[in-house]
Coordinates of C-alpha atoms and ligand atoms in Angstrom, one line a residue:
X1 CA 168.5 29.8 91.1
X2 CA 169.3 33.3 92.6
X3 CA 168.2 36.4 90.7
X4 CA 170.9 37.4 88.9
X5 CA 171.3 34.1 87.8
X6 CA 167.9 34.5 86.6
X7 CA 168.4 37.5 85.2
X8 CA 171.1 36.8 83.4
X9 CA 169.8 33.9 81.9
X10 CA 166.6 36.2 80.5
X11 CA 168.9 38.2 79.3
X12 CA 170.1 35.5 77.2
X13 CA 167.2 34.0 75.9
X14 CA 164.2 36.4 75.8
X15 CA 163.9 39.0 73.0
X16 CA 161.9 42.1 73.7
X17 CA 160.2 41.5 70.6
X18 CA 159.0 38.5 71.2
X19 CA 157.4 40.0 74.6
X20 CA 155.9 43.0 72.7
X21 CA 154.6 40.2 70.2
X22 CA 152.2 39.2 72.4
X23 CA 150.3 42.4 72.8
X24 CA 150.8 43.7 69.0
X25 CA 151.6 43.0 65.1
X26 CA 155.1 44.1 64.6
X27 CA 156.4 46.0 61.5
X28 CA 159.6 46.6 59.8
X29 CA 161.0 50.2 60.8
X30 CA 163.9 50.2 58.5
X31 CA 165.3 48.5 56.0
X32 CA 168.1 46.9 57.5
X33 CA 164.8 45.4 60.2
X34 CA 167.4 46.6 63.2
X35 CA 164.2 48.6 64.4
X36 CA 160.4 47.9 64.5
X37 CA 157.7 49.5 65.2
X38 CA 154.1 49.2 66.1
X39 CA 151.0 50.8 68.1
X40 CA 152.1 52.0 71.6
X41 CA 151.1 49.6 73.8
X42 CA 150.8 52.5 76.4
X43 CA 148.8 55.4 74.6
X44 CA 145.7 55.2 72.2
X45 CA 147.8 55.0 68.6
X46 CA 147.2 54.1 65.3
X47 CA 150.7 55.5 63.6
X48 CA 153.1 52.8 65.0
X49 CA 154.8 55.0 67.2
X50 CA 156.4 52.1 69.5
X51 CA 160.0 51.5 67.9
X52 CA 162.2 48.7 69.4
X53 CA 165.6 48.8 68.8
X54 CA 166.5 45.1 68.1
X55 CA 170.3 45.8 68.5
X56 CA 169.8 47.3 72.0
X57 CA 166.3 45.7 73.2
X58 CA 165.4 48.9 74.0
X59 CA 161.4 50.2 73.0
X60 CA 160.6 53.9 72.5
X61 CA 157.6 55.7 71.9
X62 CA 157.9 58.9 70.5
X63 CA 154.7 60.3 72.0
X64 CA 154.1 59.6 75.4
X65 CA 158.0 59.1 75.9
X66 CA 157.7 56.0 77.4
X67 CA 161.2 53.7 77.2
X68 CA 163.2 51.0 78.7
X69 CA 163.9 46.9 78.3
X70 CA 162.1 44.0 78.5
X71 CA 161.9 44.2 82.4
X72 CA 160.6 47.8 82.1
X73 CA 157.9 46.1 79.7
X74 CA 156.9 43.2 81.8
X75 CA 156.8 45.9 85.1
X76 CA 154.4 48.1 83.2
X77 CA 151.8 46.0 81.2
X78 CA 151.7 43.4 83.9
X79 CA 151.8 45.7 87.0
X80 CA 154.4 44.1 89.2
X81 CA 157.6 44.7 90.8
X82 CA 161.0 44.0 88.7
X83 CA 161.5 40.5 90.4
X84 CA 157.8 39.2 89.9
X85 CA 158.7 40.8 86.4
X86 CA 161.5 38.1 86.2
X87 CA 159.5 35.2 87.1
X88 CA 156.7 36.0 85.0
X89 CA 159.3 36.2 81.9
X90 CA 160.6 32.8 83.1
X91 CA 156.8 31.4 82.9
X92 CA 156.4 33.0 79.4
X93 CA 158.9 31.5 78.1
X94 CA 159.8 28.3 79.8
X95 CA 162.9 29.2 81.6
X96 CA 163.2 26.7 84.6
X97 CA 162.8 28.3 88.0
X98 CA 163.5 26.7 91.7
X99 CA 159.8 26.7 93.3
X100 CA 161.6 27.7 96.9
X101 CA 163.1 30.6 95.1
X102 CA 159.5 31.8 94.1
X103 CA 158.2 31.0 97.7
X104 CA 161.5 33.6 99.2
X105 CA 160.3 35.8 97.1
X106 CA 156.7 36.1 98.1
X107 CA 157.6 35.9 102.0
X108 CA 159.7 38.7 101.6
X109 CA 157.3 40.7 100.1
X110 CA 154.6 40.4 102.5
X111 CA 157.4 41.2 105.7
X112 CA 157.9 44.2 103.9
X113 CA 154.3 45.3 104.3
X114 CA 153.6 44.2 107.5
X115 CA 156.9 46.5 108.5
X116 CA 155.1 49.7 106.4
X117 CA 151.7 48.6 108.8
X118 CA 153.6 49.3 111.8
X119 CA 155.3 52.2 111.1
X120 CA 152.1 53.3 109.7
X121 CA 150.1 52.7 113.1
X122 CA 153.0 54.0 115.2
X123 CA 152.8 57.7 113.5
X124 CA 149.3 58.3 114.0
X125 CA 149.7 57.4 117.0
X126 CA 152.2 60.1 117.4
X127 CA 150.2 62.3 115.8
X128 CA 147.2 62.4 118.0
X129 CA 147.4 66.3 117.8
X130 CA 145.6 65.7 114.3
X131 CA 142.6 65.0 116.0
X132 CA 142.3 68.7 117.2
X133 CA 142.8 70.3 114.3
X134 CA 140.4 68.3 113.0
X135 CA 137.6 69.1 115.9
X136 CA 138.6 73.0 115.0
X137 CA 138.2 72.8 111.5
X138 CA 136.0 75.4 110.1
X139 CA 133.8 75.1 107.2
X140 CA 135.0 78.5 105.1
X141 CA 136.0 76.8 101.7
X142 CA 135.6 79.8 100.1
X143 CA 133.1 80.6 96.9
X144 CA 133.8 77.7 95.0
X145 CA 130.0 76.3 94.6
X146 CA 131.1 72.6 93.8
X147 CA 133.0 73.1 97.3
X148 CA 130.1 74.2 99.4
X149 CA 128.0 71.8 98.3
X150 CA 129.4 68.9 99.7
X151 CA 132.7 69.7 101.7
X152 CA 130.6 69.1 104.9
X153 CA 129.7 65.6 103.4
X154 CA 133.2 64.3 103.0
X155 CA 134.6 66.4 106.0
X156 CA 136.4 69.1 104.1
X157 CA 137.3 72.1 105.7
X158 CA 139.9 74.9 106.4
X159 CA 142.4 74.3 108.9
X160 CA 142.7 77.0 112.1
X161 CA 145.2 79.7 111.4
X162 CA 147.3 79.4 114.5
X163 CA 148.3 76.1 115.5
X164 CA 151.0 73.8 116.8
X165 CA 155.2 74.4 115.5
X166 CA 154.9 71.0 114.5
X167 CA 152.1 71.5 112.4
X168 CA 152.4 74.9 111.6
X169 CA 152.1 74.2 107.3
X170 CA 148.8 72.9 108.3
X171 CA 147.5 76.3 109.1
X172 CA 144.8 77.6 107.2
X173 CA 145.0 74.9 104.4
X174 CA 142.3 73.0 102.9
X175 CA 142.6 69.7 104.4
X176 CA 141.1 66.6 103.6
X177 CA 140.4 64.0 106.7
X178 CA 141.1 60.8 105.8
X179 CA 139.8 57.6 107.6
X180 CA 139.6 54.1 107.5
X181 CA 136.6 51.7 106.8
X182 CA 135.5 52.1 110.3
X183 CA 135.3 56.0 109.7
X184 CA 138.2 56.3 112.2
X185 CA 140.5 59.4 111.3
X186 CA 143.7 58.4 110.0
X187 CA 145.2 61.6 109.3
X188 CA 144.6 64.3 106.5
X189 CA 145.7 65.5 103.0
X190 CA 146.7 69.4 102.4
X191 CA 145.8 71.2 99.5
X192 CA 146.3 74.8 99.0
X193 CA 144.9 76.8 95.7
X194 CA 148.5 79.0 95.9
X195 CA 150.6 75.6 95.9
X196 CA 149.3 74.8 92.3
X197 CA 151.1 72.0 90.7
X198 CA 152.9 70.6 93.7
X199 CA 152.2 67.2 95.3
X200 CA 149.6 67.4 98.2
X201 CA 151.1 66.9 101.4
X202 CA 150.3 64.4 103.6
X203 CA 150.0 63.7 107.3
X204 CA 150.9 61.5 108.4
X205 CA 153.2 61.4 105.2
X206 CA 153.0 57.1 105.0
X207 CA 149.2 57.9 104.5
X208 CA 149.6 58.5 100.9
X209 CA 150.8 55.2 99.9
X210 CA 147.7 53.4 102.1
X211 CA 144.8 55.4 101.9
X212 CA 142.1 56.4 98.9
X213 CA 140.2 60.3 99.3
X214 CA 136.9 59.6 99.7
X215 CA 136.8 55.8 100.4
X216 CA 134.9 55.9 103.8
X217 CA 132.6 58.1 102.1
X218 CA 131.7 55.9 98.8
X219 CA 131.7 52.6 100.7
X220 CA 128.0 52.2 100.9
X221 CA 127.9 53.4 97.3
X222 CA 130.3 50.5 96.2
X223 CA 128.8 47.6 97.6
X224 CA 125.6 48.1 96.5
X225 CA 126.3 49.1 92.3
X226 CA 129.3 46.5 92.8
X227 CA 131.7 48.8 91.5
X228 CA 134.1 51.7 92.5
X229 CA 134.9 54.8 89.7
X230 CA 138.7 55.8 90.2
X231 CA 139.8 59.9 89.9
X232 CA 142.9 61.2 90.6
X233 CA 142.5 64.0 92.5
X234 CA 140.1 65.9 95.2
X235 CA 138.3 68.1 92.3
X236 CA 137.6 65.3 90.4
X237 CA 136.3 63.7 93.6
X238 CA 133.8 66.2 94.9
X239 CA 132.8 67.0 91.4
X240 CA 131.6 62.9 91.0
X241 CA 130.3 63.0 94.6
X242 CA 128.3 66.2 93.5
X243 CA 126.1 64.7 90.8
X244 CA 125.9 61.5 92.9
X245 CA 128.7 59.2 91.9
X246 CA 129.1 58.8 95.1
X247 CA 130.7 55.3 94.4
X248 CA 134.0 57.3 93.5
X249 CA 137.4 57.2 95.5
X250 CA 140.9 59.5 94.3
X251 CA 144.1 58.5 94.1
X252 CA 146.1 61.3 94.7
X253 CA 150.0 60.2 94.3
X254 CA 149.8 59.4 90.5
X255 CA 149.7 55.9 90.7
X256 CA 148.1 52.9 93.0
X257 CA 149.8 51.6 95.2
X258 CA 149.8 47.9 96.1
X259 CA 148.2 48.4 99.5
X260 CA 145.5 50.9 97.7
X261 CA 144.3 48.2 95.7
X262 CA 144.0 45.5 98.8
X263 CA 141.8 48.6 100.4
X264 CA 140.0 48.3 97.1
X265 CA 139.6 44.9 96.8
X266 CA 138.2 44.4 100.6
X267 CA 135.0 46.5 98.7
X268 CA 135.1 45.4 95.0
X269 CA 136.9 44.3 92.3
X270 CA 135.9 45.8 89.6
X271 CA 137.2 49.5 89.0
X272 CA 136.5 52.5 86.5
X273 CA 139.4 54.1 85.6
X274 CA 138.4 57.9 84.7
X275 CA 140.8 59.7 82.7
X276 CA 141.3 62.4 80.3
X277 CA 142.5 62.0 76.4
X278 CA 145.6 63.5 77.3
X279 CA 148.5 60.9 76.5
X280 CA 150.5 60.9 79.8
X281 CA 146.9 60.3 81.0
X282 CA 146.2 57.9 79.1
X283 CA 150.1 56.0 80.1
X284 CA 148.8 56.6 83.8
X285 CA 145.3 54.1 83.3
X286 CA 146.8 51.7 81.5
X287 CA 149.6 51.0 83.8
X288 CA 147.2 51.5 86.6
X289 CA 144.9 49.0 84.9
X290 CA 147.6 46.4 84.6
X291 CA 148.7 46.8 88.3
X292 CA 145.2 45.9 88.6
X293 CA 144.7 43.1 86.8
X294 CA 148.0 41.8 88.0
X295 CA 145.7 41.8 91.3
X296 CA 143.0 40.1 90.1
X297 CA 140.8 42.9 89.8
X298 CA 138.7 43.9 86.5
X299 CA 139.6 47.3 85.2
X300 CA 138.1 49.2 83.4
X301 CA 138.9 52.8 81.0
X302 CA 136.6 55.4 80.5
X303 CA 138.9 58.2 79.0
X304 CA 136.6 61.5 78.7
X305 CA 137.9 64.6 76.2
X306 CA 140.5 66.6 76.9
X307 CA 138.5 68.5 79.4
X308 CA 138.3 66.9 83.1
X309 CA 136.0 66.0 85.1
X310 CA 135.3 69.2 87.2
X311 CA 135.4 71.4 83.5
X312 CA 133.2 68.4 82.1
X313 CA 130.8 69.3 84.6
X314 CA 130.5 72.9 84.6
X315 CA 130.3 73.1 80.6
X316 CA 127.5 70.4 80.4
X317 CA 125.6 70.9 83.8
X318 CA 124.8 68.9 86.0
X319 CA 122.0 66.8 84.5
X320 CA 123.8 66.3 80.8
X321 CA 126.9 65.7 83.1
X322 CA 125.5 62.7 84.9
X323 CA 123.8 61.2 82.0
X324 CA 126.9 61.8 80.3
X325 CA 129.1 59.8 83.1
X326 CA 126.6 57.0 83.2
X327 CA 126.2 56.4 79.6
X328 CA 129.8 55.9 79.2
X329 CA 129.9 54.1 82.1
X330 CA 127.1 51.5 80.4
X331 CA 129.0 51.6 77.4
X332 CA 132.7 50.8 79.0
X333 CA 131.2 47.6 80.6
X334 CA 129.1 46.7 77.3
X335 CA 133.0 47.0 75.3
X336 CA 133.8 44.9 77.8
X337 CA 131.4 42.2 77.1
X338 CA 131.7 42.6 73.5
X339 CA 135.2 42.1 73.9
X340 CA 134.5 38.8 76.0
X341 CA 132.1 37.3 73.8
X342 CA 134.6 37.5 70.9
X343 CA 136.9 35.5 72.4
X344 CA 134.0 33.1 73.3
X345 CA 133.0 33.4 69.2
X346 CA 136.3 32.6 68.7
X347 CA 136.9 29.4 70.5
X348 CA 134.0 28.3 69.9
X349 CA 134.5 27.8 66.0
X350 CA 137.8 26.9 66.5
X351 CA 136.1 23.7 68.9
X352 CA 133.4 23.4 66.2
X353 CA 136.2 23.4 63.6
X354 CA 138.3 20.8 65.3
X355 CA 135.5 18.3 66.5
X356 CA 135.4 14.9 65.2
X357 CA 131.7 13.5 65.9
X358 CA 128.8 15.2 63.5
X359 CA 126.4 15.5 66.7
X360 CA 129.5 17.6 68.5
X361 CA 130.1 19.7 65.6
X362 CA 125.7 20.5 65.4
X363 CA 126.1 21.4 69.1
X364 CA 128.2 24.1 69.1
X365 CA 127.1 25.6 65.7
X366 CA 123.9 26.3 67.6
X367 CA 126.2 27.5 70.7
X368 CA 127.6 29.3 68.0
X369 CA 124.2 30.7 66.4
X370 CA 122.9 32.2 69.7
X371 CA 126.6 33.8 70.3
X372 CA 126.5 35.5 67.3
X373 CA 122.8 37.0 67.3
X374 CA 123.4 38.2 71.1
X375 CA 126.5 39.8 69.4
X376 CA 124.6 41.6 66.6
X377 CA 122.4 43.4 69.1
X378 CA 125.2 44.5 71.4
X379 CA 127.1 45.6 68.5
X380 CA 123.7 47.5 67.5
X381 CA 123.7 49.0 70.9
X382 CA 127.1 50.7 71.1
X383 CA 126.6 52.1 67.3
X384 CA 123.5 53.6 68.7
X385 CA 125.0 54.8 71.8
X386 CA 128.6 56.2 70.6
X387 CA 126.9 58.2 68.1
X388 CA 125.0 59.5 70.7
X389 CA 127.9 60.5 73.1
X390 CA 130.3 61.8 70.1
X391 CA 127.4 64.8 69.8
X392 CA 128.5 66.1 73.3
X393 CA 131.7 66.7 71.7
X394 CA 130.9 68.2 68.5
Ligands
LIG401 ZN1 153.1 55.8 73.4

């Protein structure tokens, strides 16, 4: 079957409600039931402000602003491409699909990374001249005392102010050296205070799409606590590096890219997504958490306030700050167990419900039993905990 055979056909048969379904209880949004509405599925909401548009399978929230069809959906919670997005609607809801077609698919992908490799390795190699800016960095970052504390660790520094026409934007910027698991130097990221609110540049400019700040630096640090915290920016970086979260990388280009989360995988699979309460924050984690999952790593949320991580720090101090990370950090993966062991709870009664010999049915009460009681005292735990972390905010 080609695609737009494929497409067509899902076009046909699939209703985006019946997609949105599966991740929440629909309501009527007007009489005539040509709209409904729920939580968004993409910002933390309790006023149903998801509408789908029955008429036009079309979804809008009227918060975060996120919109589109049924493939939009599909790319988003699940984190793929629009084609996987296809054949994962086709699975859902039994559309027949020719296995080779799958297979075409999946070839074609991976040529098209191999081809990004190579360009990739052919533009550092053109831009060897990196290496001496690199050897004539100087240290000046400034008075900005997060900075000087560990710009030397990571290898931050200010470029020289005269240097090459073909790197001439380079000169006397902050850069950021970026290198690979091996610690060889890759190429570097350009920040400058006066270019507030524009992208970072990138040198070589591919690097963006294949490299995470501060990985070389936290590898060490992942491997041993068996996870990696995820920031999206150099602040944020430093600032977790600084009071010893030095398990954290930055993605720097809004979202992660396929070949970021490989990197990420070759260390660990299990991420902490750090993000502020802000809702186009919020939008970016869970999409980025889906892309993740989609690649069979575990994410995780830990949304902070409104402040971020660098203010966090500065308006606690560095001890509250650090008890403050790794508290929430115990509680995220604790919600995440809880969460776990109710689905557990859950099929087990429903097997306990459904089994037809008495012994079977006594066995997994008892299963049952112990579920429960480890339940009450994790449930006990987080009550104790939550209230504990809402009085930093109060
Ligand atoms: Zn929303």
């Amino acid at each position: 079957m080609r695609i737009k055979d494929l497409e067509q056909q899902i076009a046909q048969t699939v209703r985006l409600e019946d997609v949105v379904r599966r991740y929440a209880e629909l309501f009527r949004g007007s009489k005539s039931g040509k709209t409904l509405r729920c939580d968004c599925l993409f910002h933390r909401d309790d006023s149903k402000s998801f509408r789908i548009k029955v008429t036009e399978q079309i979804y809008e929230c009227c918060i975060c602003k996120e919109t589109g069809n049924v493939i939009d959906l599909v790319q988003s919670l699940v984190g793929c491409n629009d084609t996987e997005a296809l054949y994962i609607l086709a699975d859902w809801f039994e559309i027949p699909i020719d296995e080779t077609d799958t297979l075409f698919v999946q070839k074609n992908k991976r040529q098209v990374n191999d081809s990004d490799n190579a360009s990739l390795l052919h533009s550092i190699h053109e831009n060897r001249e990196l290496n001496m800016i690199l050897e004539s960095l100087g240290y000046d970052v400034g008075n900005n005392p997060l900075l000087t504390a560990c710009h030397k660790y990571l290898g931050l520094g200010v470029s020289p102010e005269v240097l090459p026409d073909k790197y001439e934007r380079l000169a006397g910027a902050m850069l950021f050296p970026i290198r690979d698991g091996e610690g060889v130097l890759q190429g570097f990221l350009k920040y400058k205070a006066e270019e507030k609110g524009k992208e970072c540049i990138c040198y070589p400019p591919n690097l963006a799409d294949s490299c995470l700040l501060g990985l070389y630096q936290a590898i060490k640090a992942i491997e041993k606590l068996g996870f990696v915290y995820l920031v999206w920016n150099y602040n944020d970086l430093l600032t977790m590096h600084i009071a010893g979260f030095t398990n954290t990388v930055a993605c720097y280009n809004g979202s992660l890219t396929s070949q970021q989360i490989d990197l990420l995988l070759k260390y660990t699979n299990r991420v902490v997504i750090i993000h502020t309460s802000e809702v186009s924050k919020q939008v970016r984690a869970t999409k980025t958490a889906a892309r993740l999952s989609f690649a069979s790593a575990v994410p995780y949320c830990l949304s902070l306030s409104k402040k971020n991580i660098p203010t966090l720090y500065k308006w606690m101090g560095a001890a509250k700050f650090e008890y403050f990370i790794r508290q929430s950090t115990r509680l995220v993966f604790l919600n995440a167990l809880k969460d776990k062991w109710l689905i557990e709870q859950q099929t087990l009664s429903k097997r306990s419900n459904d089994a037809k010999s008495k012994e079977e049915k006594i066995e997994l009460r008892s299963k049952l039993v112990v579920l429960r009681n480890k339940l009450d005292k994790l449930f006990t735990i987080l009550d104790e905990n939550c209230d504990y972390l809402c009085r930093y905010f109060e």
